[in-house]
PDB file of C-alpha atoms in Angstrom:
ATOM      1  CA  UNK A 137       0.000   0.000   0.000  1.00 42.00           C
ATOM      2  CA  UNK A 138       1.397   3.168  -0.818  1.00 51.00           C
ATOM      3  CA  UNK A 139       0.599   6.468   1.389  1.00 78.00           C
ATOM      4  CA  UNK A 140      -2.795   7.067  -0.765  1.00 90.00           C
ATOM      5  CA  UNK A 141      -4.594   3.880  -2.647  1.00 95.00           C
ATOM      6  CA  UNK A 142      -7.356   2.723  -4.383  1.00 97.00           C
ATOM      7  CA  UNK A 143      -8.791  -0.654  -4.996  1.00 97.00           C
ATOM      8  CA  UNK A 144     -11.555  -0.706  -7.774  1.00 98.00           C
ATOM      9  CA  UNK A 145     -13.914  -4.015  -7.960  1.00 98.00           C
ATOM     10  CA  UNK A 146     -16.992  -4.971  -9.624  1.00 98.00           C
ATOM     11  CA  UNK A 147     -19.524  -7.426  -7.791  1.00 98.00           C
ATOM     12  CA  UNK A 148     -22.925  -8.741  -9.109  1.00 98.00           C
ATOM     13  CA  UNK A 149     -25.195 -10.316  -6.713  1.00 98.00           C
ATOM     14  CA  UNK A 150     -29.045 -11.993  -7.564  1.00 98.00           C
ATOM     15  CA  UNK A 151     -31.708 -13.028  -5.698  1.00 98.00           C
ATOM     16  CA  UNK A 152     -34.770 -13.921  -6.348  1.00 98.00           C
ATOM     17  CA  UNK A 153     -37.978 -12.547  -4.137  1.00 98.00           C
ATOM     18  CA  UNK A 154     -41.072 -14.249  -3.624  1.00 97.00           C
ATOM     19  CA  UNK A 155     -42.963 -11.164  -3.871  1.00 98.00           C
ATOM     20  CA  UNK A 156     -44.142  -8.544  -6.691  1.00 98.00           C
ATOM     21  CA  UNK A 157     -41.795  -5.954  -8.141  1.00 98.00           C
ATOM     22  CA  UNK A 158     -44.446  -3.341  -6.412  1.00 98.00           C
ATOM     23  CA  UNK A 159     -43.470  -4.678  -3.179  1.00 98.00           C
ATOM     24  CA  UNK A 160     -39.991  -5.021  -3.605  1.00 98.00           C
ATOM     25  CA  UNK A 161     -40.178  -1.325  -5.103  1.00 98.00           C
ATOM     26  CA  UNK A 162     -41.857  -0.611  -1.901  1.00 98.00           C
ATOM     27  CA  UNK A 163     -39.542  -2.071   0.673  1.00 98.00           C
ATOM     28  CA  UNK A 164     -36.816   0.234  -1.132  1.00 98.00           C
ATOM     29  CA  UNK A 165     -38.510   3.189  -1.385  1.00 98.00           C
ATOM     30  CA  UNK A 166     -40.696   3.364   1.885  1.00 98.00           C
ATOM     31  CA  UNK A 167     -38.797   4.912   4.473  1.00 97.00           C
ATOM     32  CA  UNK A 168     -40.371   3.336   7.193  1.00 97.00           C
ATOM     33  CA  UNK A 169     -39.667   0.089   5.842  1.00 97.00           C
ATOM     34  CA  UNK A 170     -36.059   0.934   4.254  1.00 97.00           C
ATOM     35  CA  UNK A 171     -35.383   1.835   7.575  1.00 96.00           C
ATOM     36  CA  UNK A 172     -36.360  -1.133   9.395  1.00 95.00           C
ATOM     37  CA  UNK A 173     -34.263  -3.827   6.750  1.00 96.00           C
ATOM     38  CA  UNK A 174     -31.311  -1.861   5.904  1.00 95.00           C
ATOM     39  CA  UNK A 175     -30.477   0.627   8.854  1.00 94.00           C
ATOM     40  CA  UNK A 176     -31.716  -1.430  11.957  1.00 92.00           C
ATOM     41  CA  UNK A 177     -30.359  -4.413  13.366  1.00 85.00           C
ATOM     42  CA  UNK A 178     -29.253  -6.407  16.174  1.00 85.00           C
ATOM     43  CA  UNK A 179     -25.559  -5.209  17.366  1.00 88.00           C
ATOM     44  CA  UNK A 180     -25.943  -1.448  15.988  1.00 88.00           C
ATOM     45  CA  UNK A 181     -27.492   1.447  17.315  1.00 94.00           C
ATOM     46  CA  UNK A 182     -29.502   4.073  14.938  1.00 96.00           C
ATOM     47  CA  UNK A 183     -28.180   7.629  15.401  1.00 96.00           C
ATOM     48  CA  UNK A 184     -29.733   8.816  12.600  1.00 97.00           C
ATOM     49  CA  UNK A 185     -31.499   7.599   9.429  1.00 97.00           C
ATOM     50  CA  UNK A 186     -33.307  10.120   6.777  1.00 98.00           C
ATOM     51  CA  UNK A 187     -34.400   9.709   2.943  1.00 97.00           C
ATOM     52  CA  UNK A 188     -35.238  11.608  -0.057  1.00 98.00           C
ATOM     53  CA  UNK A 189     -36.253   8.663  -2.346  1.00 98.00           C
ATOM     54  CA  UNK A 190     -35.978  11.147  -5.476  1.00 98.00           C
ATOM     55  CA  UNK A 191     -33.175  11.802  -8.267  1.00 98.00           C
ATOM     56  CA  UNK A 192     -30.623  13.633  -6.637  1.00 96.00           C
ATOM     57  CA  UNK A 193     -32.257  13.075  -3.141  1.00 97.00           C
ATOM     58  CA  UNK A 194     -30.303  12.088  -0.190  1.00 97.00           C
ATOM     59  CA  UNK A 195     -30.021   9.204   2.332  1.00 98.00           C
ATOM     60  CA  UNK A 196     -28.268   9.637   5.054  1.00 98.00           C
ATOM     61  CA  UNK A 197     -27.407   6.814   7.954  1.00 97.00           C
ATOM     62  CA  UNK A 198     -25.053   7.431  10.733  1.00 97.00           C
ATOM     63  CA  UNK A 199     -24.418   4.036  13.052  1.00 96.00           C
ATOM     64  CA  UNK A 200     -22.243   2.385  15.346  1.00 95.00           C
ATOM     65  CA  UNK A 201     -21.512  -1.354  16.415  1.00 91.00           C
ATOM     66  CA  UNK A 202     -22.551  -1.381  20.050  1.00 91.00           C
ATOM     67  CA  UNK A 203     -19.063  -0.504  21.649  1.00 91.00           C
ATOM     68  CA  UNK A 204     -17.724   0.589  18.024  1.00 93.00           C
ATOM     69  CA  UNK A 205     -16.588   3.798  16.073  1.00 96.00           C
ATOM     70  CA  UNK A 206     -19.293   5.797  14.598  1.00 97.00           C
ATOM     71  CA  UNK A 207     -20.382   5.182  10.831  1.00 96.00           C
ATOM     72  CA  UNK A 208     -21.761   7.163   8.556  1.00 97.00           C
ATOM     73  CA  UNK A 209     -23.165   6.141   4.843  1.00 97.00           C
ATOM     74  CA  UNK A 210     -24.378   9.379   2.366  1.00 98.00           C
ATOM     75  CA  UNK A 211     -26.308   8.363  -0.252  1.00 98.00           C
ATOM     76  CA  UNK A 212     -27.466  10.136  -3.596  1.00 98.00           C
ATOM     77  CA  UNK A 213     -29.981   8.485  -5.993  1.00 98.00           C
ATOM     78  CA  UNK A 214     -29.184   9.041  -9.352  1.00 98.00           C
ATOM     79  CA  UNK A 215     -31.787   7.260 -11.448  1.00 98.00           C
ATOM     80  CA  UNK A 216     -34.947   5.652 -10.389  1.00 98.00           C
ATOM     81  CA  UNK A 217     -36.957   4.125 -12.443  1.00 98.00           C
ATOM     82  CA  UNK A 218     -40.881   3.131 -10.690  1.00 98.00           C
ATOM     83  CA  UNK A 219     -40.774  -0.541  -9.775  1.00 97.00           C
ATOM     84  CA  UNK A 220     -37.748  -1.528 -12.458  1.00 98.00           C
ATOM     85  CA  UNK A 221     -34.465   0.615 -11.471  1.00 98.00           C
ATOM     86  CA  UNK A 222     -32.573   2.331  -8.491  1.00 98.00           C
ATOM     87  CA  UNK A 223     -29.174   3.764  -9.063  1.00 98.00           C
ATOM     88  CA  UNK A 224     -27.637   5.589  -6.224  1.00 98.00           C
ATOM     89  CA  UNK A 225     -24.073   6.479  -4.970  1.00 98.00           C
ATOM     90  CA  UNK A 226     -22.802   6.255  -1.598  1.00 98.00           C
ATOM     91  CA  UNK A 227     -20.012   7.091   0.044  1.00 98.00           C
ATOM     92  CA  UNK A 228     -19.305   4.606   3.730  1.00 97.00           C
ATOM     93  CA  UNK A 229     -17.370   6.719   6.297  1.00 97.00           C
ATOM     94  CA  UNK A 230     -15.538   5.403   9.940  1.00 97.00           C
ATOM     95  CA  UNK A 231     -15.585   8.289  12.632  1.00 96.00           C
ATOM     96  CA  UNK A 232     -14.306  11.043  10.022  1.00 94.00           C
ATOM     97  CA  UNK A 233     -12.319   9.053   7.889  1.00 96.00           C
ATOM     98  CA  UNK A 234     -14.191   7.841   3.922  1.00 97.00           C
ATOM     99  CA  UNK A 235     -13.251   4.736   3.324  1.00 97.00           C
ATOM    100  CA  UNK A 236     -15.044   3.567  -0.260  1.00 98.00           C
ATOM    101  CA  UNK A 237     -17.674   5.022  -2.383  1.00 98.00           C
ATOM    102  CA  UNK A 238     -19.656   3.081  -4.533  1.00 98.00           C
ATOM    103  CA  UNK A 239     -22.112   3.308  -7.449  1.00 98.00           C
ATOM    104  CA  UNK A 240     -24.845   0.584  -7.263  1.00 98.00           C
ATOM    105  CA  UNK A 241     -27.412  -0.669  -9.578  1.00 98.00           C
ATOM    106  CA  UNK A 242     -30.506  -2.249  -8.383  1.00 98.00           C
ATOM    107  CA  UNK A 243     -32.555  -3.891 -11.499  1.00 98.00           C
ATOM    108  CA  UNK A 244     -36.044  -5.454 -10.727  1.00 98.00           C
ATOM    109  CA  UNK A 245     -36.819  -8.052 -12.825  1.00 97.00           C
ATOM    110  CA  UNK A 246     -40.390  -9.379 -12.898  1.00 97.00           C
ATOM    111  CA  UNK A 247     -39.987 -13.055 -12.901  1.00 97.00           C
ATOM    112  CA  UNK A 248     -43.613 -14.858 -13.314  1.00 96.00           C
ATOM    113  CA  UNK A 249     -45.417 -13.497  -9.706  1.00 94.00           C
ATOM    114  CA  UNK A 250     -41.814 -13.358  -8.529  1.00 98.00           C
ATOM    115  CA  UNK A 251     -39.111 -10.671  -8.661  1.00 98.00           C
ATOM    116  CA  UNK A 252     -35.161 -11.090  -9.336  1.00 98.00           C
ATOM    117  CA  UNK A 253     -33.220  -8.547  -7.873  1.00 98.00           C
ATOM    118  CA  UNK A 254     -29.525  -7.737  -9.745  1.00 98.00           C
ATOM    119  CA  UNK A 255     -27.175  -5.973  -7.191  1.00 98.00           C
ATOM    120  CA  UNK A 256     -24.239  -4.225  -9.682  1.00 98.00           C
ATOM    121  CA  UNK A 257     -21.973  -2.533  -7.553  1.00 98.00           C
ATOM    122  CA  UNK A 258     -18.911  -0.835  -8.863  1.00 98.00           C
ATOM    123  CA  UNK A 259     -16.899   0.296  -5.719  1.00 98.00           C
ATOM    124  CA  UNK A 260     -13.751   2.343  -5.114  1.00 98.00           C
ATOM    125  CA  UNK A 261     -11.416   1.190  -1.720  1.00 98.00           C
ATOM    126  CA  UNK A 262      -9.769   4.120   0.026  1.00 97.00           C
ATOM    127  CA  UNK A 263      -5.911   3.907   1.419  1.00 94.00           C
ATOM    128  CA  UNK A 264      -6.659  -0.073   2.297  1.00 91.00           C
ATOM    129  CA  UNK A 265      -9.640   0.936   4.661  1.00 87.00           C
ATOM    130  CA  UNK A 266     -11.473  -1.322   3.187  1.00 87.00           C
ATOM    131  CA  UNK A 267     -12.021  -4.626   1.293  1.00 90.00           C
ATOM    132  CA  UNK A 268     -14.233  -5.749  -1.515  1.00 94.00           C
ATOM    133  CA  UNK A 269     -14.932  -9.194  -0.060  1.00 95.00           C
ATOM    134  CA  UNK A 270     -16.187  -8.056   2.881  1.00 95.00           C
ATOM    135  CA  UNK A 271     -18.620  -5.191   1.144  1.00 96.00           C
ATOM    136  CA  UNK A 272     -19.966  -8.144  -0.637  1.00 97.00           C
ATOM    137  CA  UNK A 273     -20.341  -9.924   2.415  1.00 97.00           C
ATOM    138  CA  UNK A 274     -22.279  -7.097   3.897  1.00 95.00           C
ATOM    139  CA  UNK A 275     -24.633  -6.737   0.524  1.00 97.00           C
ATOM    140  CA  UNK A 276     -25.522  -9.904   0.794  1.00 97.00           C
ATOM    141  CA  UNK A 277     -26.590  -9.789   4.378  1.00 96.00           C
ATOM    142  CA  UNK A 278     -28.571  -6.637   3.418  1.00 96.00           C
ATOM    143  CA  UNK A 279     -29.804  -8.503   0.677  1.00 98.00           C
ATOM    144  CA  UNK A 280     -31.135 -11.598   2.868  1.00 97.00           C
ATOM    145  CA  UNK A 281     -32.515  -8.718   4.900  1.00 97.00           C
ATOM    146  CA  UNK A 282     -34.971  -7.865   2.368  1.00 98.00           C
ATOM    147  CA  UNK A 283     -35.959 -11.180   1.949  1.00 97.00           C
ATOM    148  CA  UNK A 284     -37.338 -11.569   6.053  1.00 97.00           C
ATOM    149  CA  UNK A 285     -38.756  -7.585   5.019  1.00 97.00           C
ATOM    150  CA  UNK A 286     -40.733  -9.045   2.278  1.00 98.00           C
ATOM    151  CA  UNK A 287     -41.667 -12.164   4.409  1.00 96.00           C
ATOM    152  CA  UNK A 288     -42.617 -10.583   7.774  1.00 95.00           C
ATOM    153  CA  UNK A 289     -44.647  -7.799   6.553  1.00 92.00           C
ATOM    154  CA  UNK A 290     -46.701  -9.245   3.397  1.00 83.00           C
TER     155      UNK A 290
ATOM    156  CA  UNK B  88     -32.261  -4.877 -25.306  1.00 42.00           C
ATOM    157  CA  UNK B  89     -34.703  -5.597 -23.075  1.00 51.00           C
ATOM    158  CA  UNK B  90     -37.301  -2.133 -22.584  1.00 78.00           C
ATOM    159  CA  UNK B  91     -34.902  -1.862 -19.293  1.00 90.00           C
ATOM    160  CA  UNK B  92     -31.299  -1.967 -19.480  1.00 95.00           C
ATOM    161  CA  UNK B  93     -28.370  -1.420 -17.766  1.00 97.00           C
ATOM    162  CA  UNK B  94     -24.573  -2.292 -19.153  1.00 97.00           C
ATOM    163  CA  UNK B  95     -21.591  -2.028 -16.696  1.00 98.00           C
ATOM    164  CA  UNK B  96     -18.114  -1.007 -17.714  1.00 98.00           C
ATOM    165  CA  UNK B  97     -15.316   0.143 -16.326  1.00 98.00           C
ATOM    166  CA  UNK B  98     -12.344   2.241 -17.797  1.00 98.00           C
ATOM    167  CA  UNK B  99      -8.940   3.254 -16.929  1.00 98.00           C
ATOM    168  CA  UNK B 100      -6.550   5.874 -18.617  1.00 98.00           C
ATOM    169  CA  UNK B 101      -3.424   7.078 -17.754  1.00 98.00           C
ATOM    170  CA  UNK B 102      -1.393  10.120 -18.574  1.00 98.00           C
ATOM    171  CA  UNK B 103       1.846  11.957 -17.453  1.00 98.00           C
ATOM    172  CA  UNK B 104       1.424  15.765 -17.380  1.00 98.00           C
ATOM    173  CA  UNK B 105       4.467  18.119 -17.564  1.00 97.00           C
ATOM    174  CA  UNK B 106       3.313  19.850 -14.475  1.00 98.00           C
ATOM    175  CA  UNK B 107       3.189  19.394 -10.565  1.00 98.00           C
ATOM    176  CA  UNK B 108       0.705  17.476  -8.608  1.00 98.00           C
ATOM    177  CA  UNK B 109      -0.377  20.509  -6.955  1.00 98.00           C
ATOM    178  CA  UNK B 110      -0.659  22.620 -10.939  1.00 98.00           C
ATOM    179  CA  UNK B 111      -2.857  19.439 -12.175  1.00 98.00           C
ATOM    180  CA  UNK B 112      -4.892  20.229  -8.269  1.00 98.00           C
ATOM    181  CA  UNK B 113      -5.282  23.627  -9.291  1.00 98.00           C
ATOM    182  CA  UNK B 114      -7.026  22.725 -13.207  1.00 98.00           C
ATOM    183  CA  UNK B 115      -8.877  20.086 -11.706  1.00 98.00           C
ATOM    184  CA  UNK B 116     -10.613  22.340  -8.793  1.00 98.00           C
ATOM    185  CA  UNK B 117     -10.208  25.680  -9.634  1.00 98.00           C
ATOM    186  CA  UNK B 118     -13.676  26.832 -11.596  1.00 97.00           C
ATOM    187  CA  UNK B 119     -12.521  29.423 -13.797  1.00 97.00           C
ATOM    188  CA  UNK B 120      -9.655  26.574 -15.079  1.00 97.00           C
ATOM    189  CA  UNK B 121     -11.707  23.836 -14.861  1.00 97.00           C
ATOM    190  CA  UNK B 122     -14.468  25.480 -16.859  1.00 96.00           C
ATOM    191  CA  UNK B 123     -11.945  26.451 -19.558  1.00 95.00           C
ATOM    192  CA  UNK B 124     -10.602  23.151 -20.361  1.00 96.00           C
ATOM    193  CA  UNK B 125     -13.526  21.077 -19.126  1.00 95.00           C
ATOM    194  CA  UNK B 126     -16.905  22.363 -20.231  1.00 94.00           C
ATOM    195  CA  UNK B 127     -16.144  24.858 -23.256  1.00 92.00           C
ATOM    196  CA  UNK B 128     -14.682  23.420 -26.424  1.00 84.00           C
ATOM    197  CA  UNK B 129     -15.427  24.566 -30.389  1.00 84.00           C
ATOM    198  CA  UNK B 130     -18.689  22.882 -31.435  1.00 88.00           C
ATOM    199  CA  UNK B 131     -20.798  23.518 -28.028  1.00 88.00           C
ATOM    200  CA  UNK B 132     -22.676  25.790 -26.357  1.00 94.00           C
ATOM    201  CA  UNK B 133     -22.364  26.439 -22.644  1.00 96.00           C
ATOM    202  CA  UNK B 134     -25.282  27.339 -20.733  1.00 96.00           C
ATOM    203  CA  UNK B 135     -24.523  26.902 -17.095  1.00 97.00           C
ATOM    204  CA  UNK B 136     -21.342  25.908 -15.488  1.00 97.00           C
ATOM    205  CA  UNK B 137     -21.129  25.592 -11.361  1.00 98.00           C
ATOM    206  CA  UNK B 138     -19.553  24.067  -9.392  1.00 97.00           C
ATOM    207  CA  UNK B 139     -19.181  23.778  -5.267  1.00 98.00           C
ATOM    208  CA  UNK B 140     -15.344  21.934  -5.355  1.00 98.00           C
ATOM    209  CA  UNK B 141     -15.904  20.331  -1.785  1.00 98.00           C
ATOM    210  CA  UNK B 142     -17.035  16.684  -0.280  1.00 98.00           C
ATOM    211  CA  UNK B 143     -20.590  16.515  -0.999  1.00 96.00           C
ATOM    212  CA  UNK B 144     -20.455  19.698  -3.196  1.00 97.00           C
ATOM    213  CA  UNK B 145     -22.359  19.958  -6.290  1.00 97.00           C
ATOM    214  CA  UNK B 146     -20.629  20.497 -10.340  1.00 98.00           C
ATOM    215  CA  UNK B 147     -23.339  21.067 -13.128  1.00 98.00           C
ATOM    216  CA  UNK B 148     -22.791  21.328 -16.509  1.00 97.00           C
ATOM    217  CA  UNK B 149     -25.392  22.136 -19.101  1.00 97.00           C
ATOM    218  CA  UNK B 150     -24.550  22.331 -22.693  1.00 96.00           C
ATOM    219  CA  UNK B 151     -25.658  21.746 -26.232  1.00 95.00           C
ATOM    220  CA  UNK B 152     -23.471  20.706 -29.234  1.00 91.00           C
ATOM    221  CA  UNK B 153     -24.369  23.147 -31.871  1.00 91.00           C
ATOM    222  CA  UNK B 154     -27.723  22.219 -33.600  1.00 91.00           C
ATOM    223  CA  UNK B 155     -27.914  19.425 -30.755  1.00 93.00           C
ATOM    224  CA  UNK B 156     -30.145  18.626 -28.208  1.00 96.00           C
ATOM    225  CA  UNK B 157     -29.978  20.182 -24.633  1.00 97.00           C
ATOM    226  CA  UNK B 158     -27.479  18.099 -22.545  1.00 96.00           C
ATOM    227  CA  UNK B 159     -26.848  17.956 -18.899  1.00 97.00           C
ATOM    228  CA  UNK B 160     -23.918  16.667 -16.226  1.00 97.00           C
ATOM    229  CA  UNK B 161     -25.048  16.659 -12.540  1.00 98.00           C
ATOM    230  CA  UNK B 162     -21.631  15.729 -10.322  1.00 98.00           C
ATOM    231  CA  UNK B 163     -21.689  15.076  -6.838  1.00 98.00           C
ATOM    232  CA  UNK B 164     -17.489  15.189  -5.176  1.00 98.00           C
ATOM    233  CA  UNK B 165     -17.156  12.551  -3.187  1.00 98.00           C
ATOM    234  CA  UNK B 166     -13.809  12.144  -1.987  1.00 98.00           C
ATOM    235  CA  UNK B 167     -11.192  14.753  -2.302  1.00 98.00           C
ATOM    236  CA  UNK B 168      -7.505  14.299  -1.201  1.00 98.00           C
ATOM    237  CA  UNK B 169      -5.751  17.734  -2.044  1.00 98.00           C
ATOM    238  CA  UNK B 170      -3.450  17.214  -4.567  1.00 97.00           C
ATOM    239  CA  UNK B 171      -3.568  12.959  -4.646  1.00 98.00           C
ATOM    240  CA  UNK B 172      -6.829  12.394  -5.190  1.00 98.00           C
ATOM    241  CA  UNK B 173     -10.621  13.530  -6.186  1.00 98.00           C
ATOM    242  CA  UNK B 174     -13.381  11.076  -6.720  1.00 98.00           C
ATOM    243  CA  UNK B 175     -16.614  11.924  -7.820  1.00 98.00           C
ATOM    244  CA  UNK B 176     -19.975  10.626  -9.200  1.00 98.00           C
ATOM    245  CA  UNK B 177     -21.847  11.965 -11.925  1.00 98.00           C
ATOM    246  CA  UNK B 178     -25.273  11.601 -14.357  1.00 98.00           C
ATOM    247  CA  UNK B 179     -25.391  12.409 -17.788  1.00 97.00           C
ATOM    248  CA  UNK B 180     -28.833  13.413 -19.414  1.00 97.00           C
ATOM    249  CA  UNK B 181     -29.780  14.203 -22.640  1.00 96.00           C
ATOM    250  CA  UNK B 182     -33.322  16.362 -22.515  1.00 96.00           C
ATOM    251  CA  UNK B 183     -34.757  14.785 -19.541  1.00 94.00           C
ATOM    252  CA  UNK B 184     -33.435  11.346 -20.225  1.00 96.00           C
ATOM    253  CA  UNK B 185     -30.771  10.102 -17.989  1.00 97.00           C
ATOM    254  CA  UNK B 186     -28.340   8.015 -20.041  1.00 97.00           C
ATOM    255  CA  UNK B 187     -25.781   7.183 -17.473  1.00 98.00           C
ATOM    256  CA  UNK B 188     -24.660   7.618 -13.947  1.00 98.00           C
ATOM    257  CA  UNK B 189     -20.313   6.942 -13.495  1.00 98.00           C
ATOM    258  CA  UNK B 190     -18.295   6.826 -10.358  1.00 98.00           C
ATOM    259  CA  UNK B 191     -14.870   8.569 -11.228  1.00 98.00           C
ATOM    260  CA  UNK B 192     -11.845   8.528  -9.617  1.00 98.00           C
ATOM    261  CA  UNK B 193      -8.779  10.432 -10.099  1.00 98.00           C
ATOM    262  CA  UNK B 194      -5.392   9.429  -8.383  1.00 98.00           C
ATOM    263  CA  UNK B 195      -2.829  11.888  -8.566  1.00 98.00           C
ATOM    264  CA  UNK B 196       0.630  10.792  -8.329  1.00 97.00           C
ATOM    265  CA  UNK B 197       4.124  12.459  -8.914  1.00 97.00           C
ATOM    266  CA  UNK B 198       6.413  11.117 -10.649  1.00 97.00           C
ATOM    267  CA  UNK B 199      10.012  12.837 -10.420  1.00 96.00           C
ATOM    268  CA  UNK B 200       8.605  16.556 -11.431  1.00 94.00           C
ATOM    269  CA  UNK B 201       5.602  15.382 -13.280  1.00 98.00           C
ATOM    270  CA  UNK B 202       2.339  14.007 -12.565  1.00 98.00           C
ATOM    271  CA  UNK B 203       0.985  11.230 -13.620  1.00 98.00           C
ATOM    272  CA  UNK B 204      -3.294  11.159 -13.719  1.00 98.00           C
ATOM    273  CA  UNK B 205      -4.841   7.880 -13.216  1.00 98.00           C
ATOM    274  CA  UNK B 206      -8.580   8.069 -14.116  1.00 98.00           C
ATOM    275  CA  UNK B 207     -10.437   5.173 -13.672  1.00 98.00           C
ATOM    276  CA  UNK B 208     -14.154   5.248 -14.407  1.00 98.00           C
ATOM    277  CA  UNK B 209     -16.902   2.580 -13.592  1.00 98.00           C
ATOM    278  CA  UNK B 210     -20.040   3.733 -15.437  1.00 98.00           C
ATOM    279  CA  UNK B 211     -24.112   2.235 -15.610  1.00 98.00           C
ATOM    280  CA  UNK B 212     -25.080   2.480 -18.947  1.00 98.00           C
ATOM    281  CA  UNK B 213     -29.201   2.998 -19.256  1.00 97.00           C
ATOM    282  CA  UNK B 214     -31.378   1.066 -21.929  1.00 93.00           C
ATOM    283  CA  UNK B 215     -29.243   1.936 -24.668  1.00 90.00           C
ATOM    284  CA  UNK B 216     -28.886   5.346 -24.670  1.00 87.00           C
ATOM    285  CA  UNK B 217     -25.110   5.602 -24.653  1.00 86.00           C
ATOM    286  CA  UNK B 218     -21.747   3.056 -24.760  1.00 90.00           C
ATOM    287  CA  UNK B 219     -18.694   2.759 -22.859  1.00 94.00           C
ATOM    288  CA  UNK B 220     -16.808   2.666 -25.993  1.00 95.00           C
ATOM    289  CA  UNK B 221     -17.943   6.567 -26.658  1.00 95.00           C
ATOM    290  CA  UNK B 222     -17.419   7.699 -23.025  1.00 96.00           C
ATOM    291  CA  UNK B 223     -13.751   6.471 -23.096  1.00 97.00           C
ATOM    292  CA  UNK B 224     -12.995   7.974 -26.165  1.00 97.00           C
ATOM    293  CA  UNK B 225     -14.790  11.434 -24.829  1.00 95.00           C
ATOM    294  CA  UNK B 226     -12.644  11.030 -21.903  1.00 97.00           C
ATOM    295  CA  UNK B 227      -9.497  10.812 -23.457  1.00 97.00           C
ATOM    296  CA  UNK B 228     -10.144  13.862 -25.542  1.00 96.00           C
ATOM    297  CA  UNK B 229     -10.916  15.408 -22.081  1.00 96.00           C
ATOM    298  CA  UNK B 230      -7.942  14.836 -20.385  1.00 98.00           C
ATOM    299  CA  UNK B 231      -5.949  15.852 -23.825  1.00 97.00           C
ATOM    300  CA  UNK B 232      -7.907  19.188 -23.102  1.00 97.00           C
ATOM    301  CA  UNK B 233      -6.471  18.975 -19.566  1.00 98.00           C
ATOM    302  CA  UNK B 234      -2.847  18.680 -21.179  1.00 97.00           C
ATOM    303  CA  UNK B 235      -3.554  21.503 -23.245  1.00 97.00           C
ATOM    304  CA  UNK B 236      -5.035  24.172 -20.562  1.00 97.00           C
ATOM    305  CA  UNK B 237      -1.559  23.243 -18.763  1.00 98.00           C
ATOM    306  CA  UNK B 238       0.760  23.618 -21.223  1.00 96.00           C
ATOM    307  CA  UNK B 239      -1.259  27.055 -22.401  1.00 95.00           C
ATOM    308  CA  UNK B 240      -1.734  28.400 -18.724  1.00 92.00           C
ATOM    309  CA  UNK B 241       1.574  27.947 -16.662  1.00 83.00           C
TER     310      UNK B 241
END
């Protein structure tokens, strides 16, 4: 690692929902329910969670790992398309240090009465704060996340 | 193509500038340069250049080739790193139609008394409406621009 570096890195991730691309749309959009898959969970506290679910609009989270550093994730949408396409950038942050920002693509695929979900994310690693593998660990969590969302609140 | 689509790509270019890390700094963040070399060029018309040069800070860029239809680049700075590094998303719309959202990131490292730029770009691609292919070649002609405003502006 030099003083400053950058690791770019590509990762595609698919899932399939048992649920229609309005809901899925819906548990993305909502705040109330964006909120309660992607920002809450056990482990972290909540300092803050607010969302503009518009083009240019922003998301902001700020949490912490009980006993851990503060975190903060700003989001911008950049494209939505109604119950087919989010695009949004986001930029993860540890106390006051950014450590990646990312561009992700959410396509919603209407599969039969079903809906298949294709995570793109293109990311950019800061100064070996962190690692691909593990943001694709965390998607994927997030991404099983949705699926108790879509189950526990039909 | 499928009525919605979204093609991934990403891009690197590299290119040694006979200037300082801190003079490329300057052309890259400086509005009054970065408006010279970036947004005006024979062939278009500028109708609104601005741009906040901070984290989180807004650049927009409206323009039309001559003839053309009304074009439009909404950046958001993501990351900046004074003279190593500025990353930085941004949307591209013709009319109202958004034809691509990229995550850009420059690294800015000198080498002996000149710089060397490493731009790497990871771009979404929307249902058609524009190809990685063209964006690399526009970006090379960009950063031959940059080369230009440096050698004409010392």
């Amino acid at each position: 690692m030099t003083e400053h570096s950058v690791v770019h890195n590509t990762f595609v991730i698919e899932r399939t929902y048992n649920a229609s691309p309005a809901r899925v749309f819906s548990a993305l959009s909502d705040p109330v329910k964006k909120r309660r898959w992607f920002a809450e969970g056990e482990g972290f506290v909540i300092d803050e969670f607010t969302t503009d679910f518009r083009v240019n609009g922003l998301e902001l989270t700020r949490f912490r790992p009980v006993g851990g550093p503060p975190m903060r994730n700003d989001c911008v949408y950049q494209d939505i398309v109604h119950e087919r396409r989010i695009v949004f950038v986001y930029t993860m942050m540890i106390g006051d240090k950014r450590i990646s920002s990312s561009l992700a693509t959410m396509e919603i695929v209407p599969v039969g009465d079903k809906t298949q979900l294709v995570y793109t994310e293109q990311g950019a690693y800061f100064d070996g704060a962190d690692q691909p593998k593990n943001r694709e660990e965390g998607c994927r969590e997030l991404l099983g996340k949705l699926e108790e969302e879509l189950q526990n609140h039909p």
